[in-house]
Amino acid sequence: MKKKTTFLRLAYPLMITLLTYLPILVVAVYSFNESKLTSTWGGFSLKWYRDLFADEGMFEALLNSLVLALTSSVLAAILATAAALGIKNARLPGKRLLEQASLLPLIIPEIVLGMVFLSFFSLLGLPFGMLTLILAHTAFCVPYIYTQVRARLTVMDHAVVEAARDLGASGWTAFFTVTLPMLAPAILSGMFLSFAMSFDDVIISIFCTGVSVNTLPIRVYTQLKTGVTPEINALCTLMLAVTILCYIAAALLKRKKPRVK
């Protein structure tokens, strides 16, 4: 009976892992398929990666996605760090409610956020394009960095900051030489997470983009309507690799101990 229970405990997570990652593994393997038919293995080849790198439209979409993800994560880092410090030091009624409200973009479905951004930008009369994409992705990414910074603030030794102020450092000097270096691992960790989320996002981007701006996930989505091609498999494999690297970097930075200059 004990062996049967142990087997079931191991079989269940193994089955979930296989169902989750096996399709991803199949896509990665068939990106090296010589045959144009994704259902037939024709031998190992890098031809689809060469065709992908020769596609100018795809690289334009890639550049747009990189600019969007990098800009959004930097702006989100500034806003999230300021919000975390401000909410922590503020003495306001309903402070707890304000903290919970800052995490709403993590809870609200993306399709709802996309429709909200669409209505809001239309109300403001903003032309849809890179500007609206950056604004929407920044608002979407703020909670990912805020949670990291807020968690670091709860365990940070604030006596070091107070000691710097007692020794004559101004508020800005103490912030840039003491507080910011201690928060840097959390900020960078959140930025890597937000970069990955922004780079992969398709739902919010569809609602907020214009006819002249095309991101990589949107281009992949539109091409999938005509069927899965080997170039799409190659592109998905590269995007998966970028996402995994971002999450690994975020995890390593999250474990890094803060250092004070």
Tab-separated table of C-alpha atoms in Angstrom:
chain	number	residue	atom	x	y	z
A	1	MET	CA	0.000	0.000	0.000
A	2	LYS	CA	2.835	2.352	0.860
A	3	LYS	CA	4.598	1.636	-2.448
A	4	LYS	CA	1.366	2.297	-4.354
A	5	THR	CA	0.908	5.636	-2.592
A	6	THR	CA	4.510	6.627	-3.346
A	7	PHE	CA	4.035	5.670	-7.012
A	8	LEU	CA	0.884	7.800	-7.290
A	9	ARG	CA	2.650	10.762	-5.689
A	10	LEU	CA	5.428	10.511	-8.264
A	11	ALA	CA	3.199	9.684	-11.229
A	12	TYR	CA	0.906	12.680	-10.841
A	13	PRO	CA	3.561	15.446	-10.993
A	14	LEU	CA	5.377	13.512	-13.741
A	15	MET	CA	2.196	13.385	-15.834
A	16	ILE	CA	1.547	17.114	-15.329
A	17	THR	CA	5.150	17.902	-16.280
A	18	LEU	CA	4.926	15.819	-19.452
A	19	LEU	CA	1.613	17.364	-20.504
A	20	THR	CA	3.044	20.839	-19.945
A	21	TYR	CA	6.494	20.566	-21.480
A	22	LEU	CA	6.188	17.795	-24.071
A	23	PRO	CA	4.444	20.045	-26.659
A	24	ILE	CA	7.162	22.666	-26.137
A	25	LEU	CA	9.848	20.020	-26.653
A	26	VAL	CA	8.139	18.844	-29.861
A	27	VAL	CA	8.100	22.407	-31.248
A	28	ALA	CA	11.811	22.813	-30.444
A	29	VAL	CA	12.726	19.486	-32.042
A	30	TYR	CA	10.750	20.107	-35.227
A	31	SER	CA	12.368	23.519	-35.655
A	32	PHE	CA	15.406	21.510	-36.818
A	33	ASN	CA	13.334	19.375	-39.204
A	34	GLU	CA	14.488	19.208	-42.826
A	35	SER	CA	10.960	18.554	-44.082
A	36	LYS	CA	8.534	21.422	-44.608
A	37	LEU	CA	5.754	19.252	-43.217
A	38	THR	CA	5.698	19.556	-39.442
A	39	SER	CA	4.142	16.098	-39.155
A	40	THR	CA	7.040	14.363	-40.938
A	41	TRP	CA	10.655	14.125	-39.772
A	42	GLY	CA	13.000	14.594	-42.727
A	43	GLY	CA	16.336	14.841	-40.938
A	44	PHE	CA	18.296	17.463	-39.029
A	45	SER	CA	18.670	20.894	-40.648
A	46	LEU	CA	19.187	24.576	-39.773
A	47	LYS	CA	17.534	25.838	-42.987
A	48	TRP	CA	14.477	27.221	-41.202
A	49	TYR	CA	16.657	29.304	-38.891
A	50	ARG	CA	18.476	30.666	-41.968
A	51	ASP	CA	15.115	31.497	-43.594
A	52	LEU	CA	13.974	33.116	-40.375
A	53	PHE	CA	17.051	35.357	-40.166
A	54	ALA	CA	16.541	36.341	-43.807
A	55	ASP	CA	12.957	37.542	-43.158
A	56	GLU	CA	13.130	41.356	-42.901
A	57	GLY	CA	9.536	41.693	-41.724
A	58	MET	CA	10.149	39.269	-38.897
A	59	PHE	CA	13.248	41.145	-37.779
A	60	GLU	CA	11.375	44.442	-37.841
A	61	ALA	CA	8.759	42.901	-35.545
A	62	LEU	CA	11.560	41.515	-33.349
A	63	LEU	CA	13.153	44.964	-33.067
A	64	ASN	CA	9.794	46.488	-32.113
A	65	SER	CA	9.291	43.839	-29.430
A	66	LEU	CA	12.784	44.377	-27.994
A	67	VAL	CA	12.345	48.163	-27.883
A	68	LEU	CA	8.892	47.780	-26.343
A	69	ALA	CA	9.986	45.270	-23.690
A	70	LEU	CA	13.150	47.177	-22.740
A	71	THR	CA	11.453	50.587	-22.557
A	72	SER	CA	8.476	49.233	-20.623
A	73	SER	CA	10.627	47.379	-18.100
A	74	VAL	CA	12.820	50.447	-17.451
A	75	LEU	CA	9.822	52.766	-16.998
A	76	ALA	CA	8.062	50.160	-14.864
A	77	ALA	CA	11.170	49.816	-12.677
A	78	ILE	CA	11.205	53.570	-11.991
A	79	LEU	CA	7.488	53.699	-11.191
A	80	ALA	CA	7.456	50.489	-9.155
A	81	THR	CA	10.486	51.474	-7.048
A	82	ALA	CA	9.033	54.913	-6.347
A	83	ALA	CA	5.661	53.356	-5.488
A	84	ALA	CA	7.169	50.755	-3.158
A	85	LEU	CA	9.208	53.368	-1.278
A	86	GLY	CA	6.343	55.849	-1.199
A	87	ILE	CA	3.735	53.396	0.056
A	88	LYS	CA	6.095	52.000	2.686
A	89	ASN	CA	6.973	55.416	4.109
A	90	ALA	CA	3.513	56.954	3.734
A	91	ARG	CA	1.191	57.321	6.689
A	92	LEU	CA	-2.173	57.319	4.984
A	93	PRO	CA	-5.564	55.805	5.817
A	94	GLY	CA	-6.281	52.831	3.592
A	95	LYS	CA	-2.591	52.150	3.002
A	96	ARG	CA	-3.180	48.399	2.895
A	97	LEU	CA	-5.938	48.854	0.325
A	98	LEU	CA	-3.616	50.960	-1.810
A	99	GLU	CA	-1.008	48.187	-1.750
A	100	GLN	CA	-3.570	45.627	-2.878
A	101	ALA	CA	-4.814	47.923	-5.645
A	102	SER	CA	-1.286	48.184	-7.047
A	103	LEU	CA	-1.363	44.418	-7.706
A	104	LEU	CA	-4.625	44.427	-9.668
A	105	PRO	CA	-2.954	44.088	-13.115
A	106	LEU	CA	-1.707	40.669	-11.965
A	107	ILE	CA	-5.261	39.542	-11.190
A	108	ILE	CA	-7.338	41.126	-13.945
A	109	PRO	CA	-7.480	39.004	-17.145
A	110	GLU	CA	-5.347	40.403	-19.948
A	111	ILE	CA	-8.283	40.650	-22.335
A	112	VAL	CA	-10.050	42.918	-19.845
A	113	LEU	CA	-6.900	45.042	-19.453
A	114	GLY	CA	-6.604	45.254	-23.219
A	115	MET	CA	-10.170	46.520	-23.612
A	116	VAL	CA	-9.658	49.016	-20.776
A	117	PHE	CA	-6.489	50.381	-22.386
A	118	LEU	CA	-8.247	50.546	-25.767
A	119	SER	CA	-11.120	52.588	-24.332
A	120	PHE	CA	-8.817	54.813	-22.269
A	121	PHE	CA	-6.461	55.639	-25.141
A	122	SER	CA	-9.403	56.254	-27.462
A	123	LEU	CA	-10.890	58.625	-24.894
A	124	LEU	CA	-7.591	60.533	-24.708
A	125	GLY	CA	-7.332	60.625	-28.481
A	126	LEU	CA	-3.870	59.071	-28.552
A	127	PRO	CA	-2.739	57.636	-31.896
A	128	PHE	CA	-2.338	53.882	-31.564
A	129	GLY	CA	1.205	52.697	-32.100
A	130	MET	CA	4.435	52.361	-30.141
A	131	LEU	CA	3.424	55.055	-27.621
A	132	THR	CA	0.213	53.316	-26.588
A	133	LEU	CA	2.006	49.970	-26.491
A	134	ILE	CA	4.684	51.357	-24.155
A	135	LEU	CA	2.099	52.957	-21.861
A	136	ALA	CA	0.006	49.771	-21.680
A	137	HIS	CA	2.977	47.444	-21.162
A	138	THR	CA	4.476	49.733	-18.521
A	139	ALA	CA	1.246	49.665	-16.508
A	140	PHE	CA	1.077	45.896	-17.001
A	141	CYS	CA	4.689	45.340	-15.861
A	142	VAL	CA	4.718	47.580	-12.763
A	143	PRO	CA	3.305	44.921	-10.366
A	144	TYR	CA	6.009	42.400	-11.323
A	145	ILE	CA	8.733	44.785	-10.171
A	146	TYR	CA	6.723	46.247	-7.291
A	147	THR	CA	6.304	42.852	-5.614
A	148	GLN	CA	10.058	42.202	-5.808
A	149	VAL	CA	11.028	45.626	-4.437
A	150	ARG	CA	8.368	45.526	-1.717
A	151	ALA	CA	9.588	42.120	-0.551
A	152	ARG	CA	13.191	43.354	-0.425
A	153	LEU	CA	12.150	46.412	1.608
A	154	THR	CA	10.609	44.207	4.292
A	155	VAL	CA	13.903	42.385	4.937
A	156	MET	CA	16.288	45.269	4.303
A	157	ASP	CA	18.303	46.646	7.230
A	158	HIS	CA	17.011	50.216	7.429
A	159	ALA	CA	19.484	51.026	10.201
A	160	VAL	CA	22.164	51.359	7.498
A	161	VAL	CA	20.151	54.124	5.813
A	162	GLU	CA	19.601	55.873	9.128
A	163	ALA	CA	23.320	55.622	9.896
A	164	ALA	CA	24.139	57.285	6.564
A	165	ARG	CA	21.744	60.123	7.370
A	166	ASP	CA	23.258	60.526	10.844
A	167	LEU	CA	26.704	60.822	9.257
A	168	GLY	CA	25.556	63.792	7.195
A	169	ALA	CA	24.330	62.233	3.950
A	170	SER	CA	21.416	63.995	2.319
A	171	GLY	CA	18.253	62.125	1.390
A	172	TRP	CA	19.264	61.732	-2.254
A	173	THR	CA	22.826	60.748	-1.339
A	174	ALA	CA	21.579	58.082	1.080
A	175	PHE	CA	19.181	56.815	-1.563
A	176	PHE	CA	21.739	56.471	-4.367
A	177	THR	CA	24.601	55.157	-2.218
A	178	VAL	CA	22.742	52.970	0.284
A	179	THR	CA	19.087	52.272	-0.531
A	180	LEU	CA	19.383	51.801	-4.288
A	181	PRO	CA	22.336	49.343	-4.149
A	182	MET	CA	20.436	47.289	-1.574
A	183	LEU	CA	17.336	47.247	-3.776
A	184	ALA	CA	19.219	46.690	-7.050
A	185	PRO	CA	18.959	42.852	-7.118
A	186	ALA	CA	15.200	43.022	-6.559
A	187	ILE	CA	14.768	45.752	-9.183
A	188	LEU	CA	16.796	43.868	-11.793
A	189	SER	CA	15.006	40.620	-10.991
A	190	GLY	CA	11.639	42.292	-11.517
A	191	MET	CA	12.884	43.922	-14.719
A	192	PHE	CA	13.869	40.553	-16.188
A	193	LEU	CA	10.442	39.167	-15.311
A	194	SER	CA	8.639	42.179	-16.779
A	195	PHE	CA	10.833	42.055	-19.900
A	196	ALA	CA	9.848	38.425	-20.474
A	197	MET	CA	6.151	39.170	-19.898
A	198	SER	CA	6.200	42.176	-22.224
A	199	PHE	CA	8.212	40.388	-24.902
A	200	ASP	CA	5.743	37.467	-24.988
A	201	ASP	CA	2.506	39.436	-24.647
A	202	VAL	CA	0.022	39.238	-27.488
A	203	ILE	CA	-3.434	39.982	-26.016
A	204	ILE	CA	-2.787	43.491	-24.686
A	205	SER	CA	-0.626	44.298	-27.711
A	206	ILE	CA	-3.447	43.455	-30.134
A	207	PHE	CA	-5.734	45.970	-28.437
A	208	CYS	CA	-3.117	48.727	-28.169
A	209	THR	CA	-1.081	48.542	-31.373
A	210	GLY	CA	-1.567	50.515	-34.565
A	211	VAL	CA	-1.537	49.494	-38.218
A	212	SER	CA	2.065	50.668	-38.641
A	213	VAL	CA	3.553	48.825	-35.629
A	214	ASN	CA	3.848	45.054	-35.512
A	215	THR	CA	5.346	43.125	-32.610
A	216	LEU	CA	6.791	39.645	-32.802
A	217	PRO	CA	3.998	37.829	-30.880
A	218	ILE	CA	1.340	39.536	-33.029
A	219	ARG	CA	3.146	38.560	-36.229
A	220	VAL	CA	3.402	34.953	-35.039
A	221	TYR	CA	-0.284	34.952	-34.103
A	222	THR	CA	-1.364	36.258	-37.506
A	223	GLN	CA	0.820	33.726	-39.347
A	224	LEU	CA	-0.578	30.857	-37.292
A	225	LYS	CA	-3.995	31.487	-38.878
A	226	THR	CA	-2.638	30.049	-42.132
A	227	GLY	CA	-0.991	27.057	-40.433
A	228	VAL	CA	2.142	26.247	-38.467
A	229	THR	CA	5.282	26.635	-40.594
A	230	PRO	CA	8.829	25.492	-39.778
A	231	GLU	CA	9.897	29.144	-39.456
A	232	ILE	CA	7.312	29.575	-36.680
A	233	ASN	CA	8.768	26.561	-34.873
A	234	ALA	CA	12.246	28.089	-35.117
A	235	LEU	CA	11.001	31.466	-33.918
A	236	CYS	CA	9.100	29.939	-30.985
A	237	THR	CA	12.234	28.030	-29.988
A	238	LEU	CA	14.286	31.241	-29.948
A	239	MET	CA	11.589	33.099	-27.989
A	240	LEU	CA	11.455	30.219	-25.517
A	241	ALA	CA	15.224	30.402	-25.060
A	242	VAL	CA	15.078	34.165	-24.414
A	243	THR	CA	12.252	33.727	-21.904
A	244	ILE	CA	14.080	30.949	-20.038
A	245	LEU	CA	17.245	33.062	-19.838
A	246	CYS	CA	15.248	35.991	-18.442
A	247	TYR	CA	13.657	33.829	-15.754
A	248	ILE	CA	17.005	32.263	-14.827
A	249	ALA	CA	18.588	35.714	-14.532
A	250	ALA	CA	15.652	36.905	-12.434
A	251	ALA	CA	15.954	33.908	-10.105
A	252	LEU	CA	19.708	34.388	-9.682
A	253	LEU	CA	19.351	38.102	-8.978
A	254	LYS	CA	16.548	37.440	-6.500
A	255	ARG	CA	18.893	35.226	-4.474
A	256	LYS	CA	21.752	37.708	-4.615
A	257	LYS	CA	22.497	39.477	-1.365
A	258	PRO	CA	22.379	43.282	-1.472
A	259	ARG	CA	25.635	45.190	-1.246
A	260	VAL	CA	26.143	48.730	-0.040
A	261	LYS	CA	28.814	50.942	-1.567
